[in-house]
mmCIF file of C-alpha atoms in Angstrom:
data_model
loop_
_atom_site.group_PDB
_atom_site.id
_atom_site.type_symbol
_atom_site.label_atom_id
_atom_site.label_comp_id
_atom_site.label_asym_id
_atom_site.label_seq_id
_atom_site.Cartn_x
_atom_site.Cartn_y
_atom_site.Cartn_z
ATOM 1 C CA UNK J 1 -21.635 44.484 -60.519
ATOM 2 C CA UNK J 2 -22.309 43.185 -63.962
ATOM 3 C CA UNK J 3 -21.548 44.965 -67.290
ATOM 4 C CA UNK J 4 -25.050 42.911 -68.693
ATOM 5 C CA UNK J 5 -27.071 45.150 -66.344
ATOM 6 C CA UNK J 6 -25.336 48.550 -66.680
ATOM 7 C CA UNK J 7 -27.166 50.724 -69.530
ATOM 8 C CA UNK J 8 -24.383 51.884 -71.263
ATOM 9 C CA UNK J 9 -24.851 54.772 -74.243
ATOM 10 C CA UNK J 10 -23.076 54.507 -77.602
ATOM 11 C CA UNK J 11 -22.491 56.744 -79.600
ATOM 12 C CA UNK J 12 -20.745 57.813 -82.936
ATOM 13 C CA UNK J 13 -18.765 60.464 -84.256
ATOM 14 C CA UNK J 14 -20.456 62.173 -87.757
ATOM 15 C CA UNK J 15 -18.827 64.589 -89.552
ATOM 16 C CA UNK J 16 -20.816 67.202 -90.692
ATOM 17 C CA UNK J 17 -20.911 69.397 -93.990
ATOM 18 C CA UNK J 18 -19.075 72.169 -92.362
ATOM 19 C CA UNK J 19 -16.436 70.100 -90.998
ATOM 20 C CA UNK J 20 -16.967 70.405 -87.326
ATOM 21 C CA UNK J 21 -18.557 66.924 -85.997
ATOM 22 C CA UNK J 22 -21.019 65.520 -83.744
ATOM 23 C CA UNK J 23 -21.735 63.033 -81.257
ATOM 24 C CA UNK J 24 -24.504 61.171 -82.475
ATOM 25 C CA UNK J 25 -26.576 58.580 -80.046
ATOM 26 C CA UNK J 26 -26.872 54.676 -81.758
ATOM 27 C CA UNK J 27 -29.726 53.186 -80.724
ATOM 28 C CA UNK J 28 -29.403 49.442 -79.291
ATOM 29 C CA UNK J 29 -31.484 47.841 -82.665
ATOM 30 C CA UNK J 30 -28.823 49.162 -84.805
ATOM 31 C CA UNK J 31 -25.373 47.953 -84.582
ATOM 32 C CA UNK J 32 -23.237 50.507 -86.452
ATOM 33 C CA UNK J 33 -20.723 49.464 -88.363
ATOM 34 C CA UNK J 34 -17.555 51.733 -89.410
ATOM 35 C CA UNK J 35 -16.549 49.770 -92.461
ATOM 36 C CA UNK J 36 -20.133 50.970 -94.025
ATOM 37 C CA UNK J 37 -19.403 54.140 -92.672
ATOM 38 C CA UNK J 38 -15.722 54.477 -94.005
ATOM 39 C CA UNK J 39 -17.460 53.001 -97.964
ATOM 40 C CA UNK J 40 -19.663 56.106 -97.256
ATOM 41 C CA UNK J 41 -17.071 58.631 -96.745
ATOM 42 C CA UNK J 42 -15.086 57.200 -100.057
ATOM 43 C CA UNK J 43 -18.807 57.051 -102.239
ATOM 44 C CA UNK J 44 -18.725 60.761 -101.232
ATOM 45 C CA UNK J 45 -15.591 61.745 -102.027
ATOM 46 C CA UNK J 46 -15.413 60.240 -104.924
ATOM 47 C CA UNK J 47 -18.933 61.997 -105.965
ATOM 48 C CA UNK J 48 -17.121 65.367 -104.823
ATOM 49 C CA UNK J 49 -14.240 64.748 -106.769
ATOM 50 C CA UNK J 50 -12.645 65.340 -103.469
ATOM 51 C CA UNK J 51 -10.732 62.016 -103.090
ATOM 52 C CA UNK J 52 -8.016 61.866 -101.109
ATOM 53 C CA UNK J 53 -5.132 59.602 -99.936
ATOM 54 C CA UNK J 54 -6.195 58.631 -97.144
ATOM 55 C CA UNK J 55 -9.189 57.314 -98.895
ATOM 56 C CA UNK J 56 -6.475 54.280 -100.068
ATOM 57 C CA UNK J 57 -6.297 54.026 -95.809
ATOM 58 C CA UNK J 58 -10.161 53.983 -95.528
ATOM 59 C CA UNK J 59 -10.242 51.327 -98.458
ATOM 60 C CA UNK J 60 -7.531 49.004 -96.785
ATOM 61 C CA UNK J 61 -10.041 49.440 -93.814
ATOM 62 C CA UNK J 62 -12.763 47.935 -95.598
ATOM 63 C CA UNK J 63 -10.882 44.755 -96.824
ATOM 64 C CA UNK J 64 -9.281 44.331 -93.919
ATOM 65 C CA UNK J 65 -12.694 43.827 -91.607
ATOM 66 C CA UNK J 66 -14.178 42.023 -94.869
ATOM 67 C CA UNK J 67 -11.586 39.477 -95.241
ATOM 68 C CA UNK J 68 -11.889 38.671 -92.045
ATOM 69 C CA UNK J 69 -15.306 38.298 -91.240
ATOM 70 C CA UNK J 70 -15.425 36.262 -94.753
ATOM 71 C CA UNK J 71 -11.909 34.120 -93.285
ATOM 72 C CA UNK J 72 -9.402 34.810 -95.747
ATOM 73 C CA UNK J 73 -6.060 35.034 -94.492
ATOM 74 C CA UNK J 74 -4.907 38.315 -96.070
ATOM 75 C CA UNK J 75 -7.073 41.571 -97.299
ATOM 76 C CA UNK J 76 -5.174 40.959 -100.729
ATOM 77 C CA UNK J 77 -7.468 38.151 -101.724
ATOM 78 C CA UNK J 78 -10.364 40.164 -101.852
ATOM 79 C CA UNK J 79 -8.843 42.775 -104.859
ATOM 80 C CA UNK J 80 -9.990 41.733 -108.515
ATOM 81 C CA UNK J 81 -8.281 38.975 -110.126
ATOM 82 C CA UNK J 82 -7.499 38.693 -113.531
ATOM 83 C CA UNK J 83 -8.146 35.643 -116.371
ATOM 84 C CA UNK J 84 -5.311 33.764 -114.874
ATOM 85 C CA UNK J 85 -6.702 34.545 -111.054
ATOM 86 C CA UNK J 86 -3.370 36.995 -110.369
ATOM 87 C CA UNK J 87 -3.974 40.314 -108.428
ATOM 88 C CA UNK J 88 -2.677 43.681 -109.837
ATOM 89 C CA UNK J 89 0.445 44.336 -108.472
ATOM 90 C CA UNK J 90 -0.252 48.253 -108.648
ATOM 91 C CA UNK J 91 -3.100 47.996 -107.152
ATOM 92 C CA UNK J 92 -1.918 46.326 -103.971
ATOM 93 C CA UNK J 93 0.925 48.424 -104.018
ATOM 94 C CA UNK J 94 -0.599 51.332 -104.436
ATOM 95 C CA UNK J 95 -3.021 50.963 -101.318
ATOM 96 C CA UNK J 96 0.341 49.680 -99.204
ATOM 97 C CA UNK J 97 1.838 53.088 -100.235
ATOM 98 C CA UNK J 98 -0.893 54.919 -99.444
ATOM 99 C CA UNK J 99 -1.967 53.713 -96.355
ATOM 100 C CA UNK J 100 1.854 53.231 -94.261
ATOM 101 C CA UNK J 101 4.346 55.701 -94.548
ATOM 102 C CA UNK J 102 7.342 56.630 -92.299
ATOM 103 C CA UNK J 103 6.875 60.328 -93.529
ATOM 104 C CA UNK J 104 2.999 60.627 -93.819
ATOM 105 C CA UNK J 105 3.067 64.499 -92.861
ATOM 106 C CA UNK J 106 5.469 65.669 -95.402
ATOM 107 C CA UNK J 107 3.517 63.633 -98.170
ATOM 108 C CA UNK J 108 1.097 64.846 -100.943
ATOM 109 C CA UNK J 109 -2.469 64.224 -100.067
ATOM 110 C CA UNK J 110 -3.317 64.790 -103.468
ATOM 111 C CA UNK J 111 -3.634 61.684 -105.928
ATOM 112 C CA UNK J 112 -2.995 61.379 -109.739
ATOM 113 C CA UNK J 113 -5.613 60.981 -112.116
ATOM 114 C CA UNK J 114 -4.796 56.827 -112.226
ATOM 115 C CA UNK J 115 -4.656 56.746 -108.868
ATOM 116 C CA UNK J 116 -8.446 57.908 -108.274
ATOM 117 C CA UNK J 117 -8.999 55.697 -111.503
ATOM 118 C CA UNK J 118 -7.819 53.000 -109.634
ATOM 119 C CA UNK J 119 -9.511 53.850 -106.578
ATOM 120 C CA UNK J 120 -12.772 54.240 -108.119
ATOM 121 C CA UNK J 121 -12.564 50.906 -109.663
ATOM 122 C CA UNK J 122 -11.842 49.059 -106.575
ATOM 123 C CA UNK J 123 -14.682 50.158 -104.886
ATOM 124 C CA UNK J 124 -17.238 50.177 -107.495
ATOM 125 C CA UNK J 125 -15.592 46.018 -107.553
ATOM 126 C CA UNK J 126 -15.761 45.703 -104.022
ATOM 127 C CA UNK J 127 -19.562 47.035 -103.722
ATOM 128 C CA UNK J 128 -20.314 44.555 -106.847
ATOM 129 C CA UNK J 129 -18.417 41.744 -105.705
ATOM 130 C CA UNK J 130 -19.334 41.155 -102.587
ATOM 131 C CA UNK J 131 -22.768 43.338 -102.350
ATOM 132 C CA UNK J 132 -22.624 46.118 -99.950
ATOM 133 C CA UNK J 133 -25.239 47.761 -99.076
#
């Protein structure tokens, strides 16, 4: 038998406003993509005020399927540069903290004010930059 003639339904999982989720069909026209998805869930949060860190996870997400569909070697090269071309430190420190940890249960999910500064401002440079939708 061949996969190319088997009709196979996709779906995806939506969370919903209440915080139980759904199964949603996805229709054959419309490839769905999670990095657009996961930009979603952080323009939302950070709309809410309800960012989170695992939102630094979601982000590495994004430049991690970015950099490689654009071929750069490492997500890194996507962050802002500054005059001289050099990446914050912080900032690629900060989402390596955030997004691997050894102890991830008995962390704080909360974030400090620079760190949803931060946040913020990579995404609102990502979206910019390279012109998501």
């Amino acid at each position: 038998m061949s996969l190319k003639r088997v009709h196979l339904k996709k779906y995806f999982l939506k969370k919903n406003e209440d915080g139980e989720y759904d199964l949603v069909p996805q229709s054959n026209d419309s490839p769905f993509s999670y990095h657009l998805f996961l930009k979603t869930e952080i323009e939302k949060a950070i709309e809410t005020g309800q960012l989170k860190k695992y939102h630094f996870n979601f982000f590495r997400n994004i430049l991690e399927k970015t950099s490689t569909f654009l071929g750069y070697d490492n997500w890194g090269e996507l962050l802002p540069k500054d005059t001289n071309e050099n990446i914050n430190p912080y900032e690629t420190r900060i989402i390596n903290i955030s997004s691997h940890s050894k102890h991830s249960g008995d962390e704080m999910v909360e974030l400090t004010d620079d760190d949803r500064r931060v946040i913020k401002y990579l995404m609102n440079n990502i979206k910019e930059m390279y012109r998501f939708k």
